[in-house]
Amino acid sequence: EQHETMFYPMEERNRTRRVIMYVATPENRNYLGPSSSQQIARQILHADGPSGKNIDYFQKLYQAMQQMNVHDVHLEELKRALEVISSM
């Protein structure tokens, strides 16, 4: 499901942004459920949706977070897992 919401960075509350996010519920064909970073990375590499390939979405999300100086542990883990899987 696609949702539009506002993003409020903790460090810079005055720099809010309107963002689009996707939520996979159990009814969604791409729903993976609780999974390891490696399983999620494999899903990201092979899945796509109405807005395109998930790997493209992930890369844009990662770049945007870097540009906003937001460091997310989960995104970093996924990036490393994607790099390992992509190098195989």
CSV table of C-alpha atoms in Angstrom, one decimal:
chain,number,residue,atom,x,y,z
A,1,GLU,CA,0.0,0.0,0.0
A,2,GLN,CA,1.2,3.5,-0.9
A,3,HIS,CA,0.9,6.2,1.8
A,4,GLU,CA,1.8,9.8,1.8
A,5,THR,CA,2.9,11.4,5.1
A,6,MET,CA,5.2,14.0,6.6
A,7,PHE,CA,8.7,13.2,7.7
A,8,TYR,CA,10.0,15.1,10.8
A,9,PRO,CA,13.8,14.6,11.2
A,10,MET,CA,14.6,14.5,15.0
A,11,GLU,CA,17.6,16.8,14.6
A,12,GLU,CA,15.9,19.3,12.4
A,13,ARG,CA,12.2,19.5,13.2
A,14,ASN,CA,11.9,22.6,11.0
A,15,ARG,CA,12.9,20.7,7.9
A,16,THR,CA,9.8,18.6,7.4
A,17,ARG,CA,9.3,16.8,4.1
A,18,ARG,CA,6.3,15.2,2.5
A,19,VAL,CA,7.3,11.6,1.7
A,20,ILE,CA,5.7,8.6,0.0
A,21,MET,CA,6.1,5.3,1.8
A,22,TYR,CA,5.1,1.8,1.0
A,23,VAL,CA,3.7,-0.7,3.6
A,24,ALA,CA,3.5,-4.4,2.9
A,25,THR,CA,0.7,-6.0,4.9
A,26,PRO,CA,0.1,-9.7,5.0
A,27,GLU,CA,-2.4,-9.3,2.2
A,28,ASN,CA,0.3,-7.9,-0.1
A,29,ARG,CA,1.9,-10.4,-2.6
A,30,ASN,CA,5.4,-9.1,-1.6
A,31,TYR,CA,4.8,-9.4,2.2
A,32,LEU,CA,7.8,-11.1,3.7
A,33,GLY,CA,7.1,-10.9,7.4
A,34,PRO,CA,9.8,-10.9,10.1
A,35,SER,CA,13.0,-11.7,8.3
A,36,SER,CA,16.8,-11.3,8.4
A,37,SER,CA,18.6,-8.6,6.6
A,38,GLN,CA,19.8,-11.1,4.1
A,39,GLN,CA,16.2,-12.3,3.3
A,40,ILE,CA,15.0,-8.7,3.0
A,41,ALA,CA,18.0,-7.9,0.7
A,42,ARG,CA,17.1,-10.8,-1.6
A,43,GLN,CA,13.5,-9.6,-1.7
A,44,ILE,CA,14.6,-6.0,-2.5
A,45,LEU,CA,16.8,-7.3,-5.4
A,46,HIS,CA,14.0,-9.3,-7.0
A,47,ALA,CA,10.8,-7.5,-6.3
A,48,ASP,CA,9.1,-4.6,-8.0
A,49,GLY,CA,5.8,-2.7,-7.7
A,50,PRO,CA,3.8,0.1,-9.2
A,51,SER,CA,6.6,2.6,-8.7
A,52,GLY,CA,9.3,0.4,-10.2
A,53,LYS,CA,12.1,-1.9,-9.0
A,54,ASN,CA,12.6,-2.2,-5.2
A,55,ILE,CA,16.4,-1.9,-5.6
A,56,ASP,CA,15.9,1.5,-7.2
A,57,TYR,CA,13.5,2.6,-4.5
A,58,PHE,CA,16.0,1.4,-1.8
A,59,GLN,CA,18.9,3.2,-3.4
A,60,LYS,CA,17.0,6.5,-3.7
A,61,LEU,CA,15.8,6.1,0.0
A,62,TYR,CA,19.4,5.4,1.1
A,63,GLN,CA,20.8,8.4,-0.8
A,64,ALA,CA,18.0,10.7,0.5
A,65,MET,CA,18.7,9.7,4.1
A,66,GLN,CA,22.4,10.3,3.6
A,67,GLN,CA,21.7,13.7,2.1
A,68,MET,CA,19.6,14.6,5.1
A,69,ASN,CA,22.4,13.3,7.4
A,70,VAL,CA,20.0,10.6,8.8
A,71,HIS,CA,21.8,7.4,9.7
A,72,ASP,CA,19.5,4.4,10.1
A,73,VAL,CA,21.1,1.1,11.4
A,74,HIS,CA,18.6,-1.0,9.6
A,75,LEU,CA,19.2,0.7,6.2
A,76,GLU,CA,23.0,0.3,6.8
A,77,GLU,CA,22.5,-3.4,7.4
A,78,LEU,CA,20.4,-3.8,4.3
A,79,LYS,CA,23.0,-1.9,2.2
A,80,ARG,CA,25.7,-4.2,3.4
A,81,ALA,CA,23.6,-7.3,2.7
A,82,LEU,CA,22.7,-6.0,-0.8
A,83,GLU,CA,26.4,-5.4,-1.5
A,84,VAL,CA,27.3,-9.0,-0.5
A,85,ILE,CA,24.5,-10.6,-2.4
A,86,SER,CA,25.2,-8.4,-5.5
A,87,SER,CA,28.8,-9.4,-5.5
A,88,MET,CA,28.0,-13.2,-5.7
